[in-house]
Amino acid sequence: MNKSRRLCHLLLRFLAFGATLSGVIVMVTSHERSAFITLSSEVKYTNSSSLKYFVIANSVVTVYGFLVLFLPPRSLLWRLVVVLDLVLMMLLMSSFSAALAIAEVAKKGNSYAAWLPICDLVPKFCNQVQGALIAGFVAIIIYMILLLHSIHNAIDPLLLRKY
Amino acid sequence: MNKSRRLCHLLLRFLAFGATLSGVIVMVTSHERSAFITLSSEVKYTNSSSLKYFVIANSVVTVYGFLVLFLPPRSLLWRLVVVLDLVLMMLLMSSFSAALAIAEVAKKGNSYAAWLPICDLVPKFCNQVQGALIAGFVAIIIYMILLLHSIHNAIDPLLLRKY
């Protein structure tokens, strides 16, 4: 890796770290009191197992992203990082999709199952969940770029190099 | 790739194809009439966008899995298959998580949001969704093995080879 490519790589990793960290912070700080009797008195992310899963997954990836920033450039562990990137991106993707599915029901409800939308009752909470989801999505995009780049370097799937 | 490894690889791909196909079939055929006024007269997978996403994602991967079975062993396209495996596994993972999140609410409800569980009202539908989710999970495991194997061969992350 030459210097500018390494800088670009570190910058992307730093952005991914920032995205997962802000996803966790925004989600954890989201709570709103509701005066409506259909909802419990305080709405928090811990009320839904999918949102809890989102927080746990993003926390794990945040810690990992932080540690990788300090890996020496010539370390042989970079090979392991490719596999860890893959596994942790799966985790991010899975938690993002689960949280999005719940957020969609919270926003639109599901008339077939008689689940009412709750976002009109707790708009602040819903907006924060939405913000956390956007941060999570940005992190997924960045890890996807890093991963495709690693795979591209290792396997050259589009046959751009001459043999 | 020697012969037995190639056979094992093809077998895994065939199993993954079977798993995604059965996931689609089980999910699409799941519907149940309900006599309860809180639910619409017929409950189907199309009532939830997450379950629809599951069917679409699994259909796409089924078609892909079928086509890859007929790729000649020495084709250079195998390099591209690694990247497609990655992208389509993300799709599988994401749709599985979204469908699981909805299935969890359908089974247990969410008392905080006043979403009632519906599985007691439509047990047959719920069981079929559960079956489709299990098939989807098996497909994810198999694609994960295939992908980690490809990456392992290309990058050798655990440094098992001597240099």
CSV table of N, CA, C and O in Angstrom, one decimal, chain B residues 28-92:
chain,number,residue,atom,x,y,z
B,28,VAL,N,-44.3,-18.3,0.1
B,28,VAL,CA,-45.4,-17.9,-0.9
B,28,VAL,C,-46.6,-18.7,-0.6
B,28,VAL,O,-47.7,-18.1,-0.8
B,29,THR,N,-46.5,-20.0,-0.2
B,29,THR,CA,-47.7,-20.8,0.0
B,29,THR,C,-48.4,-20.6,1.3
B,29,THR,O,-49.4,-21.2,1.6
B,30,SER,N,-47.8,-19.7,2.2
B,30,SER,CA,-48.3,-19.5,3.5
B,30,SER,C,-49.4,-18.5,3.5
B,30,SER,O,-49.3,-17.4,3.2
B,31,HIS,N,-50.7,-19.0,3.7
B,31,HIS,CA,-51.8,-18.1,3.9
B,31,HIS,C,-52.8,-18.8,4.7
B,31,HIS,O,-52.9,-20.0,4.7
B,32,GLU,N,-53.5,-18.0,5.5
B,32,GLU,CA,-54.5,-18.6,6.4
B,32,GLU,C,-55.7,-17.6,6.5
B,32,GLU,O,-55.5,-16.4,6.7
B,33,ARG,N,-56.9,-18.2,6.5
B,33,ARG,CA,-58.1,-17.4,6.7
B,33,ARG,C,-58.3,-17.3,8.2
B,33,ARG,O,-58.0,-18.2,9.0
B,34,SER,N,-58.7,-16.1,8.6
B,34,SER,CA,-58.9,-15.9,10.1
B,34,SER,C,-60.3,-15.4,10.3
B,34,SER,O,-60.8,-14.6,9.6
B,35,ALA,N,-60.9,-15.9,11.4
B,35,ALA,CA,-62.2,-15.5,11.7
B,35,ALA,C,-62.3,-14.3,12.7
B,35,ALA,O,-63.4,-13.9,13.1
B,36,PHE,N,-61.1,-13.8,13.0
B,36,PHE,CA,-61.1,-12.8,14.0
B,36,PHE,C,-61.2,-11.4,13.4
B,36,PHE,O,-60.6,-11.1,12.4
B,37,ILE,N,-62.0,-10.5,14.0
B,37,ILE,CA,-62.3,-9.2,13.4
B,37,ILE,C,-61.0,-8.3,13.5
B,37,ILE,O,-60.9,-7.4,12.7
B,38,THR,N,-60.1,-8.6,14.4
B,38,THR,CA,-58.9,-7.7,14.4
B,38,THR,C,-58.0,-7.9,13.2
B,38,THR,O,-57.2,-7.1,12.9
B,39,LEU,N,-58.1,-9.1,12.6
B,39,LEU,CA,-57.2,-9.4,11.4
B,39,LEU,C,-58.0,-9.3,10.1
B,39,LEU,O,-59.2,-9.5,10.1
B,40,SER,N,-57.3,-9.0,9.1
B,40,SER,CA,-58.0,-9.0,7.8
B,40,SER,C,-58.4,-10.5,7.5
B,40,SER,O,-57.8,-11.4,8.0
B,41,SER,N,-59.4,-10.7,6.5
B,41,SER,CA,-59.9,-12.0,6.4
B,41,SER,C,-58.9,-13.1,6.0
B,41,SER,O,-58.9,-14.2,6.5
B,42,GLU,N,-57.9,-12.7,5.2
B,42,GLU,CA,-56.9,-13.7,4.8
B,42,GLU,C,-55.5,-13.1,5.1
B,42,GLU,O,-55.2,-12.0,4.7
B,43,VAL,N,-54.7,-13.8,5.9
B,43,VAL,CA,-53.3,-13.4,6.2
B,43,VAL,C,-52.4,-14.0,5.2
B,43,VAL,O,-52.4,-15.3,5.0
B,44,LYS,N,-51.6,-13.2,4.5
B,44,LYS,CA,-50.6,-13.7,3.5
B,44,LYS,C,-49.3,-13.0,3.7
B,44,LYS,O,-49.2,-12.0,4.5
B,45,TYR,N,-48.2,-13.5,3.1
B,45,TYR,CA,-46.9,-12.9,3.2
B,45,TYR,C,-46.9,-11.5,2.6
B,45,TYR,O,-46.2,-10.6,3.0
B,46,THR,N,-47.8,-11.2,1.6
B,46,THR,CA,-47.8,-9.9,1.0
B,46,THR,C,-48.3,-8.8,1.9
B,46,THR,O,-48.3,-7.6,1.6
B,47,ASN,N,-48.9,-9.2,3.1
B,47,ASN,CA,-49.3,-8.2,4.1
B,47,ASN,C,-48.2,-7.4,4.7
B,47,ASN,O,-48.4,-6.4,5.3
B,48,SER,N,-47.0,-8.0,4.7
B,48,SER,CA,-45.9,-7.3,5.3
B,48,SER,C,-44.8,-7.0,4.3
B,48,SER,O,-44.4,-8.0,3.6
B,49,SER,N,-44.3,-5.8,4.3
B,49,SER,CA,-43.2,-5.5,3.3
B,49,SER,C,-41.9,-6.3,3.6
B,49,SER,O,-41.2,-6.7,2.7
B,50,SER,N,-41.7,-6.6,4.9
B,50,SER,CA,-40.5,-7.4,5.2
B,50,SER,C,-40.6,-8.8,4.6
B,50,SER,O,-39.6,-9.4,4.1
B,51,LEU,N,-41.7,-9.4,4.7
B,51,LEU,CA,-41.9,-10.8,4.2
B,51,LEU,C,-41.8,-10.8,2.7
B,51,LEU,O,-41.2,-11.7,2.1
B,52,LYS,N,-42.3,-9.7,2.1
B,52,LYS,CA,-42.2,-9.6,0.6
B,52,LYS,C,-40.8,-9.5,0.2
B,52,LYS,O,-40.3,-10.1,-0.8
B,53,TYR,N,-40.0,-8.7,1.0
B,53,TYR,CA,-38.6,-8.5,0.7
B,53,TYR,C,-37.9,-9.8,0.8
B,53,TYR,O,-37.0,-10.2,0.0
B,54,PHE,N,-38.3,-10.6,1.8
B,54,PHE,CA,-37.7,-12.0,2.0
B,54,PHE,C,-37.9,-12.8,0.8
B,54,PHE,O,-37.0,-13.5,0.3
B,55,VAL,N,-39.1,-12.8,0.2
B,55,VAL,CA,-39.4,-13.6,-0.9
B,55,VAL,C,-38.6,-13.1,-2.2
B,55,VAL,O,-38.0,-14.0,-2.9
B,56,ILE,N,-38.6,-11.8,-2.3
B,56,ILE,CA,-37.8,-11.3,-3.5
B,56,ILE,C,-36.4,-11.6,-3.4
B,56,ILE,O,-35.8,-12.2,-4.4
B,57,ALA,N,-35.8,-11.4,-2.2
B,57,ALA,CA,-34.3,-11.7,-2.1
B,57,ALA,C,-34.0,-13.1,-2.3
B,57,ALA,O,-33.1,-13.5,-3.0
B,58,ASN,N,-34.8,-14.0,-1.7
B,58,ASN,CA,-34.6,-15.4,-1.9
B,58,ASN,C,-34.8,-15.9,-3.3
B,58,ASN,O,-34.1,-16.8,-3.8
B,59,SER,N,-35.8,-15.3,-4.0
B,59,SER,CA,-36.0,-15.6,-5.4
B,59,SER,C,-34.7,-15.2,-6.3
B,59,SER,O,-34.3,-16.0,-7.1
B,60,VAL,N,-34.2,-14.0,-6.0
B,60,VAL,CA,-33.1,-13.6,-6.8
B,60,VAL,C,-31.9,-14.6,-6.5
B,60,VAL,O,-31.2,-15.0,-7.5
B,61,VAL,N,-31.7,-14.9,-5.3
B,61,VAL,CA,-30.5,-15.8,-5.0
B,61,VAL,C,-30.8,-17.2,-5.5
B,61,VAL,O,-29.8,-17.9,-5.9
B,62,THR,N,-32.0,-17.6,-5.6
B,62,THR,CA,-32.3,-18.9,-6.1
B,62,THR,C,-32.0,-19.0,-7.6
B,62,THR,O,-31.3,-19.9,-8.1
B,63,VAL,N,-32.3,-18.0,-8.4
B,63,VAL,CA,-32.0,-17.9,-9.8
B,63,VAL,C,-30.5,-17.9,-10.0
B,63,VAL,O,-29.9,-18.6,-10.8
B,64,TYR,N,-29.8,-17.0,-9.2
B,64,TYR,CA,-28.4,-16.9,-9.2
B,64,TYR,C,-27.7,-18.3,-8.9
B,64,TYR,O,-26.8,-18.8,-9.6
B,65,GLY,N,-28.2,-18.9,-7.8
B,65,GLY,CA,-27.7,-20.2,-7.4
B,65,GLY,C,-27.8,-21.3,-8.5
B,65,GLY,O,-27.0,-22.1,-8.7
B,66,PHE,N,-29.0,-21.2,-9.2
B,66,PHE,CA,-29.2,-22.2,-10.3
B,66,PHE,C,-28.2,-21.9,-11.5
B,66,PHE,O,-27.6,-22.9,-12.0
B,67,LEU,N,-28.0,-20.7,-11.8
B,67,LEU,CA,-27.1,-20.4,-12.9
B,67,LEU,C,-25.7,-20.8,-12.6
B,67,LEU,O,-25.0,-21.3,-13.5
B,68,VAL,N,-25.3,-20.5,-11.4
B,68,VAL,CA,-23.9,-20.8,-11.0
B,68,VAL,C,-23.6,-22.3,-11.1
B,68,VAL,O,-22.4,-22.7,-11.4
B,69,LEU,N,-24.6,-23.1,-10.9
B,69,LEU,CA,-24.4,-24.6,-11.0
B,69,LEU,C,-23.9,-25.0,-12.3
B,69,LEU,O,-23.2,-26.1,-12.5
B,70,PHE,N,-24.2,-24.2,-13.4
B,70,PHE,CA,-23.8,-24.6,-14.7
B,70,PHE,C,-22.6,-23.9,-15.3
B,70,PHE,O,-22.3,-24.0,-16.5
B,71,LEU,N,-21.9,-23.2,-14.4
B,71,LEU,CA,-20.7,-22.5,-14.8
B,71,LEU,C,-19.6,-23.5,-15.0
B,71,LEU,O,-19.3,-24.3,-14.1
B,72,PRO,N,-18.9,-23.5,-16.1
B,72,PRO,CA,-17.8,-24.4,-16.4
B,72,PRO,C,-16.7,-24.3,-15.3
B,72,PRO,O,-16.4,-23.1,-14.9
B,73,PRO,N,-16.1,-25.4,-14.9
B,73,PRO,CA,-15.1,-25.3,-13.8
B,73,PRO,C,-13.9,-24.4,-14.0
B,73,PRO,O,-13.4,-23.8,-13.1
B,74,ARG,N,-13.5,-24.3,-15.3
B,74,ARG,CA,-12.3,-23.4,-15.5
B,74,ARG,C,-12.6,-22.0,-16.0
B,74,ARG,O,-11.8,-21.3,-16.4
B,75,SER,N,-13.9,-21.7,-15.9
B,75,SER,CA,-14.3,-20.3,-16.3
B,75,SER,C,-13.7,-19.2,-15.5
B,75,SER,O,-13.5,-19.4,-14.2
B,76,LEU,N,-13.3,-18.2,-16.1
B,76,LEU,CA,-12.7,-17.0,-15.4
B,76,LEU,C,-13.8,-16.3,-14.6
B,76,LEU,O,-13.5,-15.5,-13.7
B,77,LEU,N,-15.1,-16.6,-14.9
B,77,LEU,CA,-16.1,-15.9,-14.2
B,77,LEU,C,-16.2,-16.3,-12.7
B,77,LEU,O,-16.8,-15.6,-11.9
B,78,TRP,N,-15.5,-17.4,-12.3
B,78,TRP,CA,-15.5,-17.8,-10.9
B,78,TRP,C,-15.0,-16.7,-10.0
B,78,TRP,O,-15.4,-16.6,-8.9
B,79,ARG,N,-14.1,-15.8,-10.6
B,79,ARG,CA,-13.6,-14.7,-9.8
B,79,ARG,C,-14.7,-13.7,-9.5
B,79,ARG,O,-14.8,-13.1,-8.4
B,80,LEU,N,-15.6,-13.5,-10.5
B,80,LEU,CA,-16.7,-12.6,-10.3
B,80,LEU,C,-17.7,-13.2,-9.3
B,80,LEU,O,-18.4,-12.5,-8.5
B,81,VAL,N,-17.8,-14.5,-9.3
B,81,VAL,CA,-18.8,-15.2,-8.5
B,81,VAL,C,-18.5,-14.9,-7.0
B,81,VAL,O,-19.4,-14.8,-6.2
B,82,VAL,N,-17.2,-14.8,-6.6
B,82,VAL,CA,-16.9,-14.4,-5.2
B,82,VAL,C,-17.6,-13.1,-4.8
B,82,VAL,O,-18.2,-13.0,-3.8
B,83,VAL,N,-17.5,-12.1,-5.7
B,83,VAL,CA,-18.1,-10.8,-5.4
B,83,VAL,C,-19.6,-10.9,-5.4
B,83,VAL,O,-20.3,-10.4,-4.5
B,84,LEU,N,-20.2,-11.7,-6.4
B,84,LEU,CA,-21.6,-11.8,-6.4
B,84,LEU,C,-22.1,-12.6,-5.2
B,84,LEU,O,-23.1,-12.3,-4.6
B,85,ASP,N,-21.3,-13.6,-4.8
B,85,ASP,CA,-21.7,-14.4,-3.5
B,85,ASP,C,-21.8,-13.4,-2.4
B,85,ASP,O,-22.7,-13.5,-1.6
B,86,LEU,N,-20.8,-12.5,-2.3
B,86,LEU,CA,-20.8,-11.6,-1.2
B,86,LEU,C,-22.0,-10.7,-1.2
B,86,LEU,O,-22.8,-10.5,-0.2
B,87,VAL,N,-22.3,-10.1,-2.4
B,87,VAL,CA,-23.4,-9.1,-2.5
B,87,VAL,C,-24.7,-9.8,-2.2
B,87,VAL,O,-25.6,-9.3,-1.5
B,88,LEU,N,-24.9,-11.0,-2.8
B,88,LEU,CA,-26.2,-11.7,-2.6
B,88,LEU,C,-26.4,-12.2,-1.2
B,88,LEU,O,-27.5,-12.4,-0.7
B,89,MET,N,-25.2,-12.6,-0.6
B,89,MET,CA,-25.4,-13.0,0.8
B,89,MET,C,-25.8,-11.9,1.7
B,89,MET,O,-26.6,-12.1,2.6
B,90,MET,N,-25.3,-10.7,1.4
B,90,MET,CA,-25.8,-9.5,2.1
B,90,MET,C,-27.3,-9.3,2.0
B,90,MET,O,-28.0,-9.0,2.9
B,91,LEU,N,-27.7,-9.5,0.7
B,91,LEU,CA,-29.2,-9.4,0.5
B,91,LEU,C,-30.0,-10.5,1.3
B,91,LEU,O,-31.0,-10.2,1.9
B,92,LEU,N,-29.5,-11.7,1.3
B,92,LEU,CA,-30.1,-12.8,2.0
B,92,LEU,C,-30.2,-12.5,3.5
B,92,LEU,O,-31.2,-12.6,4.1
